[in-house]
Amino acid sequence: MKDCVFLVADTNMEATFRGFLERENFHLSLGVCPFDFDVIVESRNDPGVYKYGHELLVPYQKTHRYAVVALDQAWDGAPAGHKIEEEIRGNLIGSGWAVDACAVIVIDPELEAWIWQDSPHLETAFRFNSAKHGAGLRDWLKGKGLWPEGAAKPPDPKGAVEKTLRFTRIPRSSALYKQITSRVSIRNCEDPAFLKLKETLQNWFPA
């Protein structure tokens, strides 16, 4: 039996999780023991995860000890974040997962909140030439009104990604997300949803 299955809402989220979890000695950064895992993608994106995720994960009760469901909070018709979590978790338990063997991670507002750090790895991934533009990426976004002084990350993380990609003229891709999350510091990510994921994995797989 494998250790954990991750159900995510799209290929960008899959790439983000793989970037974090497939890096060398990832368990040391997370403060856990090594564990094996699978990542599966719900083709209907966040609404599909919300409505049908528990059904998709039923067969994995026989093959995996734990299950994590991850999705964005911001999508058309989405209820409040705590309602999303409560309903999915209730469905998981109702479909057969043990209370302490499943977790729901709702990223507020969306996945891009996990990738923003004041890190040179972002400039490399976005091909942002700070010498050419006379400012680092964070200061450039600050000048565009997208990253306020003192904020840990842009308040509109997806908008900041899109603005940067348009400026550097590179396409959005899953590979970009994986490149970033395979290199940025896990310890510097202060997003509440990521910290919840980290704490959950630490409880399931203590070092």
PDB file of C-alpha atoms in Angstrom:
ATOM      1  CA  MET A   1       0.000   0.000   0.000  1.00  0.00           C
ATOM      2  CA  LYS A   2       1.260   3.478  -0.890  1.00  0.00           C
ATOM      3  CA  ASP A   3       1.403   6.306   1.604  1.00  0.00           C
ATOM      4  CA  CYS A   4      -0.571   9.204   0.132  1.00  0.00           C
ATOM      5  CA  VAL A   5      -2.674  10.256  -2.842  1.00  0.00           C
ATOM      6  CA  PHE A   6      -3.088  13.926  -3.775  1.00  0.00           C
ATOM      7  CA  LEU A   7      -6.161  14.963  -5.761  1.00  0.00           C
ATOM      8  CA  VAL A   8      -5.645  18.375  -7.384  1.00  0.00           C
ATOM      9  CA  ALA A   9      -7.724  20.654  -9.587  1.00  0.00           C
ATOM     10  CA  ASP A  10      -5.560  21.141 -12.682  1.00  0.00           C
ATOM     11  CA  THR A  11      -2.199  20.432 -14.277  1.00  0.00           C
ATOM     12  CA  ASN A  12      -0.635  23.624 -12.892  1.00  0.00           C
ATOM     13  CA  MET A  13      -1.472  22.465  -9.391  1.00  0.00           C
ATOM     14  CA  GLU A  14      -0.127  19.004 -10.191  1.00  0.00           C
ATOM     15  CA  ALA A  15       3.148  20.565 -11.366  1.00  0.00           C
ATOM     16  CA  THR A  16       3.299  22.699  -8.221  1.00  0.00           C
ATOM     17  CA  PHE A  17       2.892  19.705  -5.920  1.00  0.00           C
ATOM     18  CA  ARG A  18       5.399  17.668  -7.890  1.00  0.00           C
ATOM     19  CA  GLY A  19       7.847  20.556  -7.757  1.00  0.00           C
ATOM     20  CA  PHE A  20       7.684  20.562  -3.971  1.00  0.00           C
ATOM     21  CA  LEU A  21       7.504  16.805  -3.437  1.00  0.00           C
ATOM     22  CA  GLU A  22       9.881  15.485  -6.077  1.00  0.00           C
ATOM     23  CA  ARG A  23      12.844  17.681  -5.212  1.00  0.00           C
ATOM     24  CA  GLU A  24      15.840  15.878  -3.774  1.00  0.00           C
ATOM     25  CA  ASN A  25      15.479  15.239  -0.037  1.00  0.00           C
ATOM     26  CA  PHE A  26      12.170  17.085   0.018  1.00  0.00           C
ATOM     27  CA  HIS A  27      11.303  15.448   3.330  1.00  0.00           C
ATOM     28  CA  LEU A  28      14.102  17.318   5.091  1.00  0.00           C
ATOM     29  CA  SER A  29      12.624  20.689   4.098  1.00  0.00           C
ATOM     30  CA  LEU A  30       9.119  19.606   5.121  1.00  0.00           C
ATOM     31  CA  GLY A  31      10.282  18.093   8.409  1.00  0.00           C
ATOM     32  CA  VAL A  32       8.857  14.649   7.631  1.00  0.00           C
ATOM     33  CA  CYS A  33      10.127  11.157   6.946  1.00  0.00           C
ATOM     34  CA  PRO A  34      10.254  10.024   3.305  1.00  0.00           C
ATOM     35  CA  PHE A  35       6.910   8.846   1.897  1.00  0.00           C
ATOM     36  CA  ASP A  36       5.657   7.736  -1.497  1.00  0.00           C
ATOM     37  CA  PHE A  37       2.699   9.300  -3.243  1.00  0.00           C
ATOM     38  CA  ASP A  38       0.602   9.696  -6.372  1.00  0.00           C
ATOM     39  CA  VAL A  39      -0.872  12.909  -7.778  1.00  0.00           C
ATOM     40  CA  ILE A  40      -4.107  12.725  -9.757  1.00  0.00           C
ATOM     41  CA  VAL A  41      -5.902  15.546 -11.582  1.00  0.00           C
ATOM     42  CA  GLU A  42      -9.651  16.183 -11.697  1.00  0.00           C
ATOM     43  CA  SER A  43     -10.406  17.090 -15.330  1.00  0.00           C
ATOM     44  CA  ARG A  44     -13.348  19.305 -14.312  1.00  0.00           C
ATOM     45  CA  ASN A  45     -11.044  21.589 -12.305  1.00  0.00           C
ATOM     46  CA  ASP A  46     -12.023  23.192  -8.992  1.00  0.00           C
ATOM     47  CA  PRO A  47     -15.810  22.683  -9.302  1.00  0.00           C
ATOM     48  CA  GLY A  48     -15.186  19.043 -10.198  1.00  0.00           C
ATOM     49  CA  VAL A  49     -12.972  18.536  -7.157  1.00  0.00           C
ATOM     50  CA  TYR A  50     -15.618  20.177  -4.996  1.00  0.00           C
ATOM     51  CA  LYS A  51     -18.522  18.063  -6.274  1.00  0.00           C
ATOM     52  CA  TYR A  52     -16.949  14.760  -7.250  1.00  0.00           C
ATOM     53  CA  GLY A  53     -13.540  14.502  -5.583  1.00  0.00           C
ATOM     54  CA  HIS A  54     -14.706  12.069  -2.925  1.00  0.00           C
ATOM     55  CA  GLU A  55     -16.111   9.749  -5.594  1.00  0.00           C
ATOM     56  CA  LEU A  56     -12.859   9.785  -7.532  1.00  0.00           C
ATOM     57  CA  LEU A  57     -10.912   8.873  -4.405  1.00  0.00           C
ATOM     58  CA  VAL A  58     -13.019   5.891  -3.303  1.00  0.00           C
ATOM     59  CA  PRO A  59     -10.873   3.309  -5.166  1.00  0.00           C
ATOM     60  CA  TYR A  60      -7.733   4.732  -3.562  1.00  0.00           C
ATOM     61  CA  GLN A  61      -8.910   3.690  -0.107  1.00  0.00           C
ATOM     62  CA  LYS A  62      -7.622   0.222  -1.000  1.00  0.00           C
ATOM     63  CA  THR A  63      -4.241   1.417  -2.279  1.00  0.00           C
ATOM     64  CA  HIS A  64      -3.274   4.473  -0.181  1.00  0.00           C
ATOM     65  CA  ARG A  65      -3.170   5.184   3.529  1.00  0.00           C
ATOM     66  CA  TYR A  66      -3.936   8.900   3.297  1.00  0.00           C
ATOM     67  CA  ALA A  67      -5.625  11.336   0.913  1.00  0.00           C
ATOM     68  CA  VAL A  68      -5.190  15.082   0.346  1.00  0.00           C
ATOM     69  CA  VAL A  69      -7.641  17.107  -1.733  1.00  0.00           C
ATOM     70  CA  ALA A  70      -6.382  20.494  -2.945  1.00  0.00           C
ATOM     71  CA  LEU A  71      -8.223  23.242  -4.837  1.00  0.00           C
ATOM     72  CA  ASP A  72      -8.497  27.008  -5.173  1.00  0.00           C
ATOM     73  CA  GLN A  73     -10.972  29.058  -3.183  1.00  0.00           C
ATOM     74  CA  ALA A  74     -11.627  31.509  -6.045  1.00  0.00           C
ATOM     75  CA  TRP A  75     -13.759  30.069  -8.874  1.00  0.00           C
ATOM     76  CA  ASP A  76     -17.146  30.919 -10.334  1.00  0.00           C
ATOM     77  CA  GLY A  77     -19.900  29.952  -7.923  1.00  0.00           C
ATOM     78  CA  ALA A  78     -17.524  28.998  -5.130  1.00  0.00           C
ATOM     79  CA  PRO A  79     -18.835  29.099  -1.559  1.00  0.00           C
ATOM     80  CA  ALA A  80     -16.685  30.435   1.271  1.00  0.00           C
ATOM     81  CA  GLY A  81     -13.397  28.636   1.853  1.00  0.00           C
ATOM     82  CA  HIS A  82     -14.486  27.035   5.120  1.00  0.00           C
ATOM     83  CA  LYS A  83     -17.665  25.759   3.456  1.00  0.00           C
ATOM     84  CA  ILE A  84     -15.633  24.185   0.647  1.00  0.00           C
ATOM     85  CA  GLU A  85     -13.423  22.435   3.189  1.00  0.00           C
ATOM     86  CA  GLU A  86     -16.292  21.266   5.385  1.00  0.00           C
ATOM     87  CA  GLU A  87     -18.308  19.812   2.509  1.00  0.00           C
ATOM     88  CA  ILE A  88     -15.426  18.002   0.813  1.00  0.00           C
ATOM     89  CA  ARG A  89     -14.159  16.629   4.107  1.00  0.00           C
ATOM     90  CA  GLY A  90     -17.649  15.461   5.045  1.00  0.00           C
ATOM     91  CA  ASN A  91     -17.989  13.724   1.694  1.00  0.00           C
ATOM     92  CA  LEU A  92     -14.597  12.043   2.071  1.00  0.00           C
ATOM     93  CA  ILE A  93     -15.467  10.690   5.504  1.00  0.00           C
ATOM     94  CA  GLY A  94     -18.934   9.692   4.345  1.00  0.00           C
ATOM     95  CA  SER A  95     -17.428   7.740   1.450  1.00  0.00           C
ATOM     96  CA  GLY A  96     -15.176   5.713   3.716  1.00  0.00           C
ATOM     97  CA  TRP A  97     -12.012   7.665   4.534  1.00  0.00           C
ATOM     98  CA  ALA A  98     -11.059   7.717   8.212  1.00  0.00           C
ATOM     99  CA  VAL A  99     -11.322  11.094   9.942  1.00  0.00           C
ATOM    100  CA  ASP A 100      -7.580  11.240  10.525  1.00  0.00           C
ATOM    101  CA  ALA A 101      -6.631   9.897   7.081  1.00  0.00           C
ATOM    102  CA  CYS A 102      -7.868  12.718   4.845  1.00  0.00           C
ATOM    103  CA  ALA A 103      -7.281  16.451   4.532  1.00  0.00           C
ATOM    104  CA  VAL A 104      -8.667  19.270   2.403  1.00  0.00           C
ATOM    105  CA  ILE A 105      -6.433  22.166   1.389  1.00  0.00           C
ATOM    106  CA  VAL A 106      -8.267  25.238   0.100  1.00  0.00           C
ATOM    107  CA  ILE A 107      -5.835  27.787  -1.337  1.00  0.00           C
ATOM    108  CA  ASP A 108      -7.041  31.379  -0.835  1.00  0.00           C
ATOM    109  CA  PRO A 109      -7.472  32.866  -3.330  1.00  0.00           C
ATOM    110  CA  GLU A 110      -5.686  30.533  -5.722  1.00  0.00           C
ATOM    111  CA  LEU A 111      -2.620  28.411  -6.385  1.00  0.00           C
ATOM    112  CA  GLU A 112      -0.366  31.305  -7.401  1.00  0.00           C
ATOM    113  CA  ALA A 113      -0.273  32.374  -3.746  1.00  0.00           C
ATOM    114  CA  TRP A 114       2.207  29.535  -3.182  1.00  0.00           C
ATOM    115  CA  ILE A 115       4.832  30.579  -5.690  1.00  0.00           C
ATOM    116  CA  TRP A 116       5.428  34.221  -4.732  1.00  0.00           C
ATOM    117  CA  GLN A 117       8.523  34.836  -2.655  1.00  0.00           C
ATOM    118  CA  ASP A 118      11.259  37.441  -2.785  1.00  0.00           C
ATOM    119  CA  SER A 119      13.570  34.928  -4.450  1.00  0.00           C
ATOM    120  CA  PRO A 120      16.017  35.059  -7.376  1.00  0.00           C
ATOM    121  CA  HIS A 121      14.568  31.725  -8.526  1.00  0.00           C
ATOM    122  CA  LEU A 122      11.398  33.537  -9.586  1.00  0.00           C
ATOM    123  CA  GLU A 123      13.350  35.985 -11.704  1.00  0.00           C
ATOM    124  CA  THR A 124      15.074  33.060 -13.409  1.00  0.00           C
ATOM    125  CA  ALA A 125      11.806  31.207 -14.039  1.00  0.00           C
ATOM    126  CA  PHE A 126      10.078  34.329 -15.381  1.00  0.00           C
ATOM    127  CA  ARG A 127      13.214  35.336 -17.344  1.00  0.00           C
ATOM    128  CA  PHE A 128      13.099  38.711 -15.654  1.00  0.00           C
ATOM    129  CA  ASN A 129      16.354  40.608 -16.157  1.00  0.00           C
ATOM    130  CA  SER A 130      16.701  42.843 -13.099  1.00  0.00           C
ATOM    131  CA  ALA A 131      19.879  44.471 -14.414  1.00  0.00           C
ATOM    132  CA  LYS A 132      18.158  45.405 -17.656  1.00  0.00           C
ATOM    133  CA  HIS A 133      15.034  46.751 -15.973  1.00  0.00           C
ATOM    134  CA  GLY A 134      16.826  48.528 -13.125  1.00  0.00           C
ATOM    135  CA  ALA A 135      14.866  46.747 -10.401  1.00  0.00           C
ATOM    136  CA  GLY A 136      14.248  43.305  -9.025  1.00  0.00           C
ATOM    137  CA  LEU A 137      10.988  41.547  -9.798  1.00  0.00           C
ATOM    138  CA  ARG A 138       9.446  42.403  -6.437  1.00  0.00           C
ATOM    139  CA  ASP A 139      10.264  46.116  -6.823  1.00  0.00           C
ATOM    140  CA  TRP A 140       9.001  46.047 -10.415  1.00  0.00           C
ATOM    141  CA  LEU A 141       5.674  44.596  -9.250  1.00  0.00           C
ATOM    142  CA  LYS A 142       5.577  47.147  -6.441  1.00  0.00           C
ATOM    143  CA  GLY A 143       5.942  49.892  -9.039  1.00  0.00           C
ATOM    144  CA  LYS A 144       2.983  48.430 -10.924  1.00  0.00           C
ATOM    145  CA  GLY A 145       0.878  48.486  -7.745  1.00  0.00           C
ATOM    146  CA  LEU A 146       0.817  44.690  -7.560  1.00  0.00           C
ATOM    147  CA  TRP A 147       3.036  43.996  -4.534  1.00  0.00           C
ATOM    148  CA  PRO A 148       2.498  46.491  -1.686  1.00  0.00           C
ATOM    149  CA  GLU A 149       5.328  47.410   0.668  1.00  0.00           C
ATOM    150  CA  GLY A 150       5.435  45.034   3.625  1.00  0.00           C
ATOM    151  CA  ALA A 151       3.167  42.405   2.053  1.00  0.00           C
ATOM    152  CA  ALA A 152       4.458  38.819   2.055  1.00  0.00           C
ATOM    153  CA  LYS A 153       3.043  38.276  -1.440  1.00  0.00           C
ATOM    154  CA  PRO A 154       0.939  40.107  -4.038  1.00  0.00           C
ATOM    155  CA  PRO A 155      -2.714  40.421  -2.942  1.00  0.00           C
ATOM    156  CA  ASP A 156      -3.723  39.260  -6.447  1.00  0.00           C
ATOM    157  CA  PRO A 157      -1.169  36.489  -6.986  1.00  0.00           C
ATOM    158  CA  LYS A 158      -2.620  35.243 -10.266  1.00  0.00           C
ATOM    159  CA  GLY A 159      -2.810  38.769 -11.649  1.00  0.00           C
ATOM    160  CA  ALA A 160       0.837  39.318 -10.731  1.00  0.00           C
ATOM    161  CA  VAL A 161       1.806  36.133 -12.582  1.00  0.00           C
ATOM    162  CA  GLU A 162      -0.128  37.158 -15.673  1.00  0.00           C
ATOM    163  CA  LYS A 163       1.317  40.682 -15.663  1.00  0.00           C
ATOM    164  CA  THR A 164       4.860  39.329 -15.377  1.00  0.00           C
ATOM    165  CA  LEU A 165       4.344  36.760 -18.140  1.00  0.00           C
ATOM    166  CA  ARG A 166       2.986  39.389 -20.504  1.00  0.00           C
ATOM    167  CA  PHE A 167       5.944  41.626 -19.766  1.00  0.00           C
ATOM    168  CA  THR A 168       8.569  38.919 -20.255  1.00  0.00           C
ATOM    169  CA  ARG A 169       6.646  37.394 -23.171  1.00  0.00           C
ATOM    170  CA  ILE A 170       6.777  33.814 -22.028  1.00  0.00           C
ATOM    171  CA  PRO A 171       3.747  31.510 -22.062  1.00  0.00           C
ATOM    172  CA  ARG A 172       2.061  30.234 -18.926  1.00  0.00           C
ATOM    173  CA  SER A 173       2.810  26.531 -18.528  1.00  0.00           C
ATOM    174  CA  SER A 174       2.805  23.774 -15.951  1.00  0.00           C
ATOM    175  CA  ALA A 175       6.558  23.519 -16.430  1.00  0.00           C
ATOM    176  CA  LEU A 176       6.928  27.067 -15.116  1.00  0.00           C
ATOM    177  CA  TYR A 177       5.115  26.202 -11.900  1.00  0.00           C
ATOM    178  CA  LYS A 178       7.217  23.092 -11.389  1.00  0.00           C
ATOM    179  CA  GLN A 179      10.436  24.988 -12.084  1.00  0.00           C
ATOM    180  CA  ILE A 180       9.574  27.552  -9.408  1.00  0.00           C
ATOM    181  CA  THR A 181       8.379  25.173  -6.697  1.00  0.00           C
ATOM    182  CA  SER A 182      11.270  22.789  -7.234  1.00  0.00           C
ATOM    183  CA  ARG A 183      13.679  25.594  -6.282  1.00  0.00           C
ATOM    184  CA  VAL A 184      12.101  28.180  -3.968  1.00  0.00           C
ATOM    185  CA  SER A 185      12.461  27.735  -0.223  1.00  0.00           C
ATOM    186  CA  ILE A 186       9.671  25.756   1.418  1.00  0.00           C
ATOM    187  CA  ARG A 187      10.551  27.415   4.701  1.00  0.00           C
ATOM    188  CA  ASN A 188       9.808  30.858   3.250  1.00  0.00           C
ATOM    189  CA  CYS A 189       6.259  30.001   2.135  1.00  0.00           C
ATOM    190  CA  GLU A 190       3.937  31.571   4.705  1.00  0.00           C
ATOM    191  CA  ASP A 191       0.633  30.889   2.983  1.00  0.00           C
ATOM    192  CA  PRO A 192      -1.862  29.456   5.530  1.00  0.00           C
ATOM    193  CA  ALA A 193      -3.013  26.664   3.200  1.00  0.00           C
ATOM    194  CA  PHE A 194       0.559  25.575   2.546  1.00  0.00           C
ATOM    195  CA  LEU A 195       1.338  25.652   6.266  1.00  0.00           C
ATOM    196  CA  LYS A 196      -1.726  23.473   6.879  1.00  0.00           C
ATOM    197  CA  LEU A 197      -0.501  21.005   4.261  1.00  0.00           C
ATOM    198  CA  LYS A 198       2.934  20.969   5.844  1.00  0.00           C
ATOM    199  CA  GLU A 199       1.504  20.379   9.333  1.00  0.00           C
ATOM    200  CA  THR A 200      -0.746  17.601   8.026  1.00  0.00           C
ATOM    201  CA  LEU A 201       2.161  15.779   6.398  1.00  0.00           C
ATOM    202  CA  GLN A 202       4.237  16.209   9.554  1.00  0.00           C
ATOM    203  CA  ASN A 203       1.473  14.558  11.571  1.00  0.00           C
ATOM    204  CA  TRP A 204       1.091  11.684   9.123  1.00  0.00           C
ATOM    205  CA  PHE A 205       4.789  11.139   8.436  1.00  0.00           C
ATOM    206  CA  PRO A 206       6.750  12.335  11.490  1.00  0.00           C
ATOM    207  CA  ALA A 207      10.484  12.648  11.048  1.00  0.00           C
TER     208      ALA A 207
END
